Short mmCIF file of C-alpha atoms and ligand atoms in Angstrom, two decimals:
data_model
loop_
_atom_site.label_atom_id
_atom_site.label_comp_id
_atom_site.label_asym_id
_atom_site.label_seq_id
_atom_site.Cartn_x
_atom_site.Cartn_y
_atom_site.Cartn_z
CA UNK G 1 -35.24 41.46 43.48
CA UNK G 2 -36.95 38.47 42.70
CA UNK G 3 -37.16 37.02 38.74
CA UNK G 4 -39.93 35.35 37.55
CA UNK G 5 -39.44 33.44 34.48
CA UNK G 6 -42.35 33.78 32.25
CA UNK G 7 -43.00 30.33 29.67
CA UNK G 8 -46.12 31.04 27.64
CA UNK G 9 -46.06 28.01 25.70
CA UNK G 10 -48.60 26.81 23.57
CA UNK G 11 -51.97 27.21 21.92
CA UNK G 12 -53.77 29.75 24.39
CA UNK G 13 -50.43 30.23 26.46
CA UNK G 14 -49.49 33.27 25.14
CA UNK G 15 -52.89 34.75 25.68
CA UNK G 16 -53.66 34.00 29.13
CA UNK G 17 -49.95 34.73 30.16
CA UNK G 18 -50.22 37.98 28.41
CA UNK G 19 -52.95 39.22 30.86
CA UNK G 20 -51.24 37.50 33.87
CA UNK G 21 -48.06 40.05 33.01
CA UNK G 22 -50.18 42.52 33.00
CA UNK G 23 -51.53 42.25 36.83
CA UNK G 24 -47.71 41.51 37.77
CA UNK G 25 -46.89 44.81 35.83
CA UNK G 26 -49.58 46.69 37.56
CA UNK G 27 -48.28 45.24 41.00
CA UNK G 28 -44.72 46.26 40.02
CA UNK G 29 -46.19 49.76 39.38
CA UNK G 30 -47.10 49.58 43.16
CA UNK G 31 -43.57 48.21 44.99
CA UNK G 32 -43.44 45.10 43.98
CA UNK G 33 -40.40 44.10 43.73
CA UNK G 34 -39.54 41.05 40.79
CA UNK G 35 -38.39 41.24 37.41
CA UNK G 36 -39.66 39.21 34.06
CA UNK G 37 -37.45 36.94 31.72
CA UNK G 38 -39.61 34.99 29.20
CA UNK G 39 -38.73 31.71 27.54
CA UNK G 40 -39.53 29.31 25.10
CA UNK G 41 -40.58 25.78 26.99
CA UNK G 42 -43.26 22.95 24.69
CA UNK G 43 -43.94 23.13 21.12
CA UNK G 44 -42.97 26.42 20.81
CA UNK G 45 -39.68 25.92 22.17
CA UNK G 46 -39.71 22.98 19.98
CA UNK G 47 -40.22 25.07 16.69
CA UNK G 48 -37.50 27.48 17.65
CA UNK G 49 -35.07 24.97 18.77
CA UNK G 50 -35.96 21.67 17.98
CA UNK G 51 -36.33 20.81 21.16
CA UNK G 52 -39.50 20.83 24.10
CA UNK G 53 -37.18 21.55 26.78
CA UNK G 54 -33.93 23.50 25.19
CA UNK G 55 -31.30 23.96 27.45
CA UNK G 56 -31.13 27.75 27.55
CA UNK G 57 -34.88 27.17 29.14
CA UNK G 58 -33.44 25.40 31.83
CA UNK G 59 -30.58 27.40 32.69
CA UNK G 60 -33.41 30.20 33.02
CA UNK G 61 -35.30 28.36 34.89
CA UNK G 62 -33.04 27.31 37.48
CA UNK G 63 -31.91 30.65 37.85
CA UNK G 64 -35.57 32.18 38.40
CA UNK G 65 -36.96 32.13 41.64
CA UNK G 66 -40.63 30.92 40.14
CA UNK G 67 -41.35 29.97 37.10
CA UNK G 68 -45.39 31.09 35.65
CA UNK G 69 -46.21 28.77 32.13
CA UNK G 70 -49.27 28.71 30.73
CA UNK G 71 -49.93 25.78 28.85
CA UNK G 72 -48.37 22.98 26.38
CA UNK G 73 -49.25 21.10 23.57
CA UNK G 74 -51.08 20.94 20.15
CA UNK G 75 -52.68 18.33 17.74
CA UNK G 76 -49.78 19.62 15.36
CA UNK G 77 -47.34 17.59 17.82
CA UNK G 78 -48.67 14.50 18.50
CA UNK G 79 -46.81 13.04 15.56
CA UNK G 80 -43.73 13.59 17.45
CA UNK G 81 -41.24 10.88 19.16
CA UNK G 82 -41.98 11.08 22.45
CA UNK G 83 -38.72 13.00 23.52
CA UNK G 84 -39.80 15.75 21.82
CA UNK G 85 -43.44 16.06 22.28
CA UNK G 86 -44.36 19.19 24.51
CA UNK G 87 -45.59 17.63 27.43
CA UNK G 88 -41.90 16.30 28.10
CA UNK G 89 -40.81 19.92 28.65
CA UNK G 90 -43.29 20.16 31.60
CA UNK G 91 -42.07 16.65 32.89
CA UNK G 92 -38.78 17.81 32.60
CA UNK G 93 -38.82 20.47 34.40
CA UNK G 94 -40.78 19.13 36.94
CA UNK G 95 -37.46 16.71 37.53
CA UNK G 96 -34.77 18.86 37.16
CA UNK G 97 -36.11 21.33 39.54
CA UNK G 98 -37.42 18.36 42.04
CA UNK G 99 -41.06 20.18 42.43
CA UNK G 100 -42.22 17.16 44.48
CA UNK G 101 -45.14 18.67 45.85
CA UNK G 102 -48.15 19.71 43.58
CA UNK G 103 -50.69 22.24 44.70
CA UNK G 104 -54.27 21.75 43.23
CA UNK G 105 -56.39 23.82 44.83
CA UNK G 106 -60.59 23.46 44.30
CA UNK G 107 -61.93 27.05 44.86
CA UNK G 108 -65.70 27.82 43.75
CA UNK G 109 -66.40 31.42 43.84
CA UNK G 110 -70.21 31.69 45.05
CA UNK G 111 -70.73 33.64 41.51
CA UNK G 112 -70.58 30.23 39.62
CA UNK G 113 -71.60 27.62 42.14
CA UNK G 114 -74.29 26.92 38.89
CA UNK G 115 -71.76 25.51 36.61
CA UNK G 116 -71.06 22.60 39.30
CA UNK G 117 -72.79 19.36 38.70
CA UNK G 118 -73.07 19.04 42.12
CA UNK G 119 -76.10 21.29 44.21
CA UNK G 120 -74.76 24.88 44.43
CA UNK G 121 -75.04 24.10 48.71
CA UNK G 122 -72.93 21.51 48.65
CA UNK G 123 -70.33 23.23 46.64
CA UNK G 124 -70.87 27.00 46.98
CA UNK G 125 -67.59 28.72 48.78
CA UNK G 126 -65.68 25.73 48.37
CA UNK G 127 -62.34 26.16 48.96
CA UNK G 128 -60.24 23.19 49.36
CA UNK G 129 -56.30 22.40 48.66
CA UNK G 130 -55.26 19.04 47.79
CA UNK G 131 -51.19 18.36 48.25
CA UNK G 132 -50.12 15.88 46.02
CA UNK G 133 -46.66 14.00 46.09
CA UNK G 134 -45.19 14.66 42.34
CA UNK G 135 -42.15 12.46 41.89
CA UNK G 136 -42.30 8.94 44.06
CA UNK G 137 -44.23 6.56 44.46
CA UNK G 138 -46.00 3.81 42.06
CA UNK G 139 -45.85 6.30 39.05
CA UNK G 140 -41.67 6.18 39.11
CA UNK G 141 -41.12 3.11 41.49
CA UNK G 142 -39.22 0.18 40.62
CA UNK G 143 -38.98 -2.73 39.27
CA UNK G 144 -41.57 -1.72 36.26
CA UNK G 145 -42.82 -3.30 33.44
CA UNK G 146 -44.53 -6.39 31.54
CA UNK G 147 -43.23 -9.49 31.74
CA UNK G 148 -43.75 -13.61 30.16
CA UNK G 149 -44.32 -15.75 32.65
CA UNK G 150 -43.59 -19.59 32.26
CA UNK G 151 -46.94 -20.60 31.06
CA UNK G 152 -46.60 -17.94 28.38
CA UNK G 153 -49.28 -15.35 30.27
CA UNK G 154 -47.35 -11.88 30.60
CA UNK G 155 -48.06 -10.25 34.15
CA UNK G 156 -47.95 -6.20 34.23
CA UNK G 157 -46.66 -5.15 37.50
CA UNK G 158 -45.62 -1.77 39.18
CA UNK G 159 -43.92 -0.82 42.29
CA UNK G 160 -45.14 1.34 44.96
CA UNK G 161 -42.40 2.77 47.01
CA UNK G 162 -42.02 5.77 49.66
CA UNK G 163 -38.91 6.15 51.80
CA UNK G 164 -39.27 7.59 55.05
CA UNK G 165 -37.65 11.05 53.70
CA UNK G 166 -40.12 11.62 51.02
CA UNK G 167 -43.30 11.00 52.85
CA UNK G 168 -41.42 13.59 55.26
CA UNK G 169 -40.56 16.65 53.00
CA UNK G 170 -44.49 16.05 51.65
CA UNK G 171 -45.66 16.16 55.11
CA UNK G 172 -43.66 18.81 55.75
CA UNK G 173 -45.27 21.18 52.98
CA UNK G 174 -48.30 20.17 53.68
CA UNK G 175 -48.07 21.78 57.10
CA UNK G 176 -46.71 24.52 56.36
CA UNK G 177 -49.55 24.74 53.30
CA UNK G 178 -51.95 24.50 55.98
CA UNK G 179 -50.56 26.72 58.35
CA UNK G 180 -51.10 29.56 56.26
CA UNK G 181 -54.68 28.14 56.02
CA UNK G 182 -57.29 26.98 57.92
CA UNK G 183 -54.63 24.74 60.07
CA UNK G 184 -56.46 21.32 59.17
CA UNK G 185 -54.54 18.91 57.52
CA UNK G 186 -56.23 15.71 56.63
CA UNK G 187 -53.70 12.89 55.21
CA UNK G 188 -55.20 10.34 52.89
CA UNK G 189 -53.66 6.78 52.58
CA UNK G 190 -54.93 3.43 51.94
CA UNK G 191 -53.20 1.98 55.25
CA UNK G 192 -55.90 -0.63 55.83
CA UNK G 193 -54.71 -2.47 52.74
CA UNK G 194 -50.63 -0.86 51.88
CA UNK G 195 -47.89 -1.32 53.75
CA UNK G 196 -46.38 1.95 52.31
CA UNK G 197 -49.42 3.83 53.35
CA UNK G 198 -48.98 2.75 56.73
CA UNK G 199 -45.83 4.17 56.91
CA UNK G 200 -46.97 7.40 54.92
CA UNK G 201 -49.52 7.50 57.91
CA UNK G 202 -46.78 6.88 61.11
CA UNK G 203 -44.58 9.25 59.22
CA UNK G 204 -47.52 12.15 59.11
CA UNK G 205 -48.25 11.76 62.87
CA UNK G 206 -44.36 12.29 63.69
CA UNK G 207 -43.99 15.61 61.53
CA UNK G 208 -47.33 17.14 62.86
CA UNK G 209 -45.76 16.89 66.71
CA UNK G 210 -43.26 20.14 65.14
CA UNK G 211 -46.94 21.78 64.34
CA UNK G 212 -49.02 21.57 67.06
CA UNK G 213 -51.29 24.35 65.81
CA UNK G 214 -52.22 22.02 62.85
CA UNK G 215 -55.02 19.39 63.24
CA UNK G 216 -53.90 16.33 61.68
CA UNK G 217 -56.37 13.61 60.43
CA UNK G 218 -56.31 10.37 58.57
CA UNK G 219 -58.69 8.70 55.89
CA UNK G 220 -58.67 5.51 53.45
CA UNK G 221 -58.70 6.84 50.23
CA UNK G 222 -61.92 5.21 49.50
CA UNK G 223 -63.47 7.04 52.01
CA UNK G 224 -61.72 10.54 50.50
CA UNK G 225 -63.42 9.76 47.19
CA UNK G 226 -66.56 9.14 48.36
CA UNK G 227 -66.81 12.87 50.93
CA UNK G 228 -65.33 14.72 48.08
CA UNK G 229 -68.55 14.47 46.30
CA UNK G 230 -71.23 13.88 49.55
CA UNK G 231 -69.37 16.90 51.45
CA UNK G 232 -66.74 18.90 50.10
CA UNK G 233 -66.60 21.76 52.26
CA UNK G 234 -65.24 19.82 55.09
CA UNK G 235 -61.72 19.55 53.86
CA UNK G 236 -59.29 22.32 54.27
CA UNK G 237 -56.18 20.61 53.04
CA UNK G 238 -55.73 17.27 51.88
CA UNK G 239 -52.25 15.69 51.45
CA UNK G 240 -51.64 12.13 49.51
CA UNK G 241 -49.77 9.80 47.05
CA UNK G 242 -49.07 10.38 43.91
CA UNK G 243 -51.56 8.22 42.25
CA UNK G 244 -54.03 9.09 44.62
CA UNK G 245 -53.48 12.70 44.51
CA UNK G 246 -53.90 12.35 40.67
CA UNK G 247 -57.00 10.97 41.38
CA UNK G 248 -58.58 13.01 43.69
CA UNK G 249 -57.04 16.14 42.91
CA UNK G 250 -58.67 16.01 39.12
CA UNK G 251 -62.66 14.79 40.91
CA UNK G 252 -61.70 17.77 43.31
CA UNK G 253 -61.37 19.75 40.09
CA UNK G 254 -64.43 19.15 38.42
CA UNK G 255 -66.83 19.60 41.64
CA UNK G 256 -66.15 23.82 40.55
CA UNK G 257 -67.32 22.78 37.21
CA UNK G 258 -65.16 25.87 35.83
CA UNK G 259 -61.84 24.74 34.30
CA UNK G 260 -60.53 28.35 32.96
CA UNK G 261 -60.84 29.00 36.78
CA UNK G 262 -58.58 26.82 38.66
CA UNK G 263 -54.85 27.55 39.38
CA UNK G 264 -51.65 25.01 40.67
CA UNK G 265 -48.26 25.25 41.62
CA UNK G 266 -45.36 22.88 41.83
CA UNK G 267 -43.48 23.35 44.76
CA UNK G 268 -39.23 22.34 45.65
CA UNK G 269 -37.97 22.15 49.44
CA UNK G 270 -37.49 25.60 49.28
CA UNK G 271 -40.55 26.98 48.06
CA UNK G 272 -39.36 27.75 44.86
CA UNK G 273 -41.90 26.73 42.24
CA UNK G 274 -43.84 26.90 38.94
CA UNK G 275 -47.28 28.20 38.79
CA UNK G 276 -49.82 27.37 35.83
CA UNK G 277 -53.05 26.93 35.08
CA UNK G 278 -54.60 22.96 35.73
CA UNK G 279 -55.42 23.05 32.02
CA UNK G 280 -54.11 22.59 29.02
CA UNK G 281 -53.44 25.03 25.56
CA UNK G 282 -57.21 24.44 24.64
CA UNK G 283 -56.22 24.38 21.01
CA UNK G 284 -59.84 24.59 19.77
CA UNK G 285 -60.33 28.34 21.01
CA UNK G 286 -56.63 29.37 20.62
CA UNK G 287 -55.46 32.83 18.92
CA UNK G 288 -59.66 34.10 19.66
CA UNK G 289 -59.18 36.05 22.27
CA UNK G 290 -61.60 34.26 23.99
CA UNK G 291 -59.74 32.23 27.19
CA UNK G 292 -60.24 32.65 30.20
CA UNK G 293 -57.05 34.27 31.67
CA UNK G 294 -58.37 33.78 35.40
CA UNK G 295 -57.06 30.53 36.36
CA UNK G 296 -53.54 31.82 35.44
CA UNK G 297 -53.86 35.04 36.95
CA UNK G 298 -54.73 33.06 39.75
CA UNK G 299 -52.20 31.41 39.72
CA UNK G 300 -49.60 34.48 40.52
CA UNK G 301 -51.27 35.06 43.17
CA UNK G 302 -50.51 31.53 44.30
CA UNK G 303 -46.82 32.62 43.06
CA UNK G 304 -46.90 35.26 45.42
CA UNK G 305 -48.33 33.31 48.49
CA UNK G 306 -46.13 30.12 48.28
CA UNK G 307 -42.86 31.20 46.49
CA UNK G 308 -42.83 35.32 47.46
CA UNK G 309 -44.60 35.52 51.11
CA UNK G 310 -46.72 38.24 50.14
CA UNK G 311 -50.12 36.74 50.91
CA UNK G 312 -51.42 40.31 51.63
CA UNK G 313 -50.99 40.70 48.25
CA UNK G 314 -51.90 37.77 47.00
CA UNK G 315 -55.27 38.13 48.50
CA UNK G 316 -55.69 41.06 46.74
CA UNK G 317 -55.03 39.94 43.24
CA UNK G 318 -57.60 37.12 44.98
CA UNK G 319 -60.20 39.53 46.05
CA UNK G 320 -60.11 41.46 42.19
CA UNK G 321 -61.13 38.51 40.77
CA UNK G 322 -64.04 38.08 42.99
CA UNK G 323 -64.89 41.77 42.34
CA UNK G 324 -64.87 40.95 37.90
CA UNK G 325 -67.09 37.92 38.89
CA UNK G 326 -69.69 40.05 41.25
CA UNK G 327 -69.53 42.39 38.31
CA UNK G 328 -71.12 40.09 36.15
CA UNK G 329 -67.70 39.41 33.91
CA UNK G 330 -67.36 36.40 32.43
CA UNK G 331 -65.45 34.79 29.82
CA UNK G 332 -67.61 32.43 27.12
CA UNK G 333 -66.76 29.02 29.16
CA UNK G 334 -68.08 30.45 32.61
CA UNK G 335 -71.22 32.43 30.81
CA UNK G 336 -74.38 31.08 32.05
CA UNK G 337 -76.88 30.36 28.79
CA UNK G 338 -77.87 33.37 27.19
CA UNK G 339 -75.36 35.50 29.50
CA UNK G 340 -73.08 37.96 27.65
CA UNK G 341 -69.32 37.62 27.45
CA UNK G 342 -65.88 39.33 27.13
CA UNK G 343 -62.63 38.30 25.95
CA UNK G 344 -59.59 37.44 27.46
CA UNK G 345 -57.72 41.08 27.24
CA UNK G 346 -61.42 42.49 28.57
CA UNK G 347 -61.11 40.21 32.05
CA UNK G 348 -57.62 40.96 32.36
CA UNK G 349 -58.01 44.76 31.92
CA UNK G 350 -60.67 44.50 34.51
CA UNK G 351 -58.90 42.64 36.98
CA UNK G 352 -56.10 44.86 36.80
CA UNK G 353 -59.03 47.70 37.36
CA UNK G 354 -60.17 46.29 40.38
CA UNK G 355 -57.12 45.61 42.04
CA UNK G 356 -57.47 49.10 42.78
P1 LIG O 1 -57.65 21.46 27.59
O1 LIG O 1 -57.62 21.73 29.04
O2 LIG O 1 -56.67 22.20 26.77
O3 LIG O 1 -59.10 21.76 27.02
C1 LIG O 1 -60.27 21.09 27.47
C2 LIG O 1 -61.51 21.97 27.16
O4 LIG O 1 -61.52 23.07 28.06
C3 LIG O 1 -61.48 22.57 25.74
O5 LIG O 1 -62.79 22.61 25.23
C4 LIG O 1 -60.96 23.97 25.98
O6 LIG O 1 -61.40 24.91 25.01
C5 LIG O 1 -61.49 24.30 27.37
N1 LIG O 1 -60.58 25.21 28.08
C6 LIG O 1 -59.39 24.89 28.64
N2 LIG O 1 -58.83 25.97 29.19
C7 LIG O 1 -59.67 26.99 28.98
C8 LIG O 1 -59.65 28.37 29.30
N3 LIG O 1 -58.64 28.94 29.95
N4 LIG O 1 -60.69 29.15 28.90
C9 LIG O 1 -61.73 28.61 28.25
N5 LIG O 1 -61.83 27.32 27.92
C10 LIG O 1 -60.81 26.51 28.26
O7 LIG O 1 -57.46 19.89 27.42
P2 LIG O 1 -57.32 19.02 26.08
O8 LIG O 1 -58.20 19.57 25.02
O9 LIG O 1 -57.49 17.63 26.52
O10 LIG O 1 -55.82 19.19 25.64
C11 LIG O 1 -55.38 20.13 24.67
C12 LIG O 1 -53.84 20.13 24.64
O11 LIG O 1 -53.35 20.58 25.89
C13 LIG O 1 -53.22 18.75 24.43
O12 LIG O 1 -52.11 18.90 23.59
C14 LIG O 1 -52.80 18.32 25.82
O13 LIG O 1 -51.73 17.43 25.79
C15 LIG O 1 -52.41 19.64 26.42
N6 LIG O 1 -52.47 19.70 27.89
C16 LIG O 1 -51.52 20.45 28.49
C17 LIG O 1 -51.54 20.63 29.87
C18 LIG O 1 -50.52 21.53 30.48
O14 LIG O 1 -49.84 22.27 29.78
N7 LIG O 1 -50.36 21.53 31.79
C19 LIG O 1 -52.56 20.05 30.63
C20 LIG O 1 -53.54 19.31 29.99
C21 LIG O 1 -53.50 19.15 28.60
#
């Protein structure tokens, strides 16, 4: 039996995370075989327990086999020392389970190729996966900081740093990432220029010899930006830095134009991982009933796919969604002008309807 530890966190948390429970409850109804723990984890955890992160959280956590949160964070918290703001609960979790490779898909479901800025041909169907590395490279690397030079200037400087084992174990999830997709695999560095990107890039050719059914392919990051907005639909999955998976991943984003809509996961070596929505607790709308519970619905299925093996039925939580949209459901943030709209508990009831 596999447990799945549920965080709701903050602001709309609760709400989405309530309707993504109820598709896992549905599939439990039908064989599936995991049990539910919640926790606390962000400002909530923080108002319990006076703490973002409490340890009782973590000791669930590393117990679970994946981990679905829905969101963190609040103007009520900003005040807060660092340490103790919300965000640090993601962070540290992200650490002490060593989820080193981040999964940011870019999926536009033909239904709302409209709300792209970009023309609905260009981005219609899209359905790309960007692999980014989550805990290396410039963002951690060291030496760090600011510094007084001689001549009384101060000099900011960073450190950009792979080893030859983590440009490995993110290669090696991107393949297998790909193998379950469309077996195209194309590895974005800056190895014109970086030194560590031209190892990233030697490294990448030497895991894809133990996939041969993969199609490996290189481009300057420059270049990545640039056919991510001229001609999206030619990526299957990306993998890259970082910095430049930060990047890329959030102009990958945007191209669907539909943030309620887009799902991630944080993966360890062993597939074990935590699955929430790319956005945040959207305090503006929070406690309406009015978010859009897809993107975290979504993201089980991801669960399911990455963490569980069960693609089969990950495609069909997949394929429910679809059906909502082709019905003409939509929450308020994916309504065309003038379109009517349901709530959050009215698209999860429906998903959970067309599952069947
Ligand atoms: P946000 O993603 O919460 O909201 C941006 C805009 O998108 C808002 O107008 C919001 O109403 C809308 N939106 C977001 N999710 C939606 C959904 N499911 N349905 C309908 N509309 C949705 O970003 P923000 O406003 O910059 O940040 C709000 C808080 O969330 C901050 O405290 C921030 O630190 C936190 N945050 C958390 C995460 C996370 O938990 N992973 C990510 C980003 C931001």
């Amino acid at each position: 039996m596999k447990k799945i530890l549920i965080l709701p966190g903050d602001g709309i948390g609760p709400e989405i995370v309530a309707e993504a429970v109820k598709v896992l409850d549905r599939l439990r109804a039908d064989g599936l075989e995991v049990e539910l723990e919640q926790g606390l984890v962000g400002g909530a955890a923080y108002d319990a327990k006076g703490h973002p992160l409490p340890e009782d959280t973590l000791a669930q956590a590393r117990a679970a086999d994946a981990i679905l949160l829905g969101a963190v964070g609040g103007p009520q918290y900003e005040a807060l020392e660092r340490p103790l703001r919300p965000e640090q609960g993601l962070l540290g979790l992200r650490a002490e389970l060593k989820l080193f490779s981040n999964l940011r898909p870019a999926i536009l479901y033909p239904q709302l190729a409209e709300a792209s800025t970009l023309k609905p041909e260009v981005v219609s169907g899209l359905d790309l996966m960007i692999v980014r590395e989550l805990t290396g490279g410039i963002y951690f690397g060291q030496p760090r900081g600011v510094r007084t030079l001689d001549n009384g200037e101060k000099e900011g400087f960073n450190t950009l740093v792979y080893r030859e084992s983590e440009i490995e174990r993110i290669g090696r999830s991107a393949f297998e990432i790909a193998r379950k997709r469309g077996k195209r695999l194309c590895s974005v560095d800056k190895a014109n220029v970086l030194e560590v990107t031209e190892l990233w890039r030697q490294v990448m050719e030497r895991v894809a010899k133990d996939y041969p059914d993969v199609e490996l392919s290189h481009m300057y990051v420059d270049n990545a930006a640039m056919q991510l907005v001229r001609a999206p639909k030619q990526f299957d999955v990306m993998v890259t830095t970082n910095m430049f998976g930060d990047i890329l991943s959030d102009a990958a984003a945007m191209l669907t134009g539909s943030i309620g809509m887009l799902p991630s996961a944080s993966l360890d070596a062993d597939g074990k991982g935590m699955y929430e929505p790319i956005h945040g607790s959207a305090p503006d709308i929070a406690g309406q009933g009015v978010a859009n519970p897809l993107a975290t619905i979504l993201s089980v299925a991801m669960m399911l796919r990455y963490s569980f093996g069960q693609g089969e039925v990950a495609d069909r939580i997949e394929s429910a969604v679809g059906k909502v949209l082709d019905q003409g459901l939509r929450t308020p943030d994916i309504a065309a002008e003038g379109q009517a709209s349901v709530g959050t508990a009215q698209m999860g009831d429906a998903v959970v309807a067309a599952l069947d």
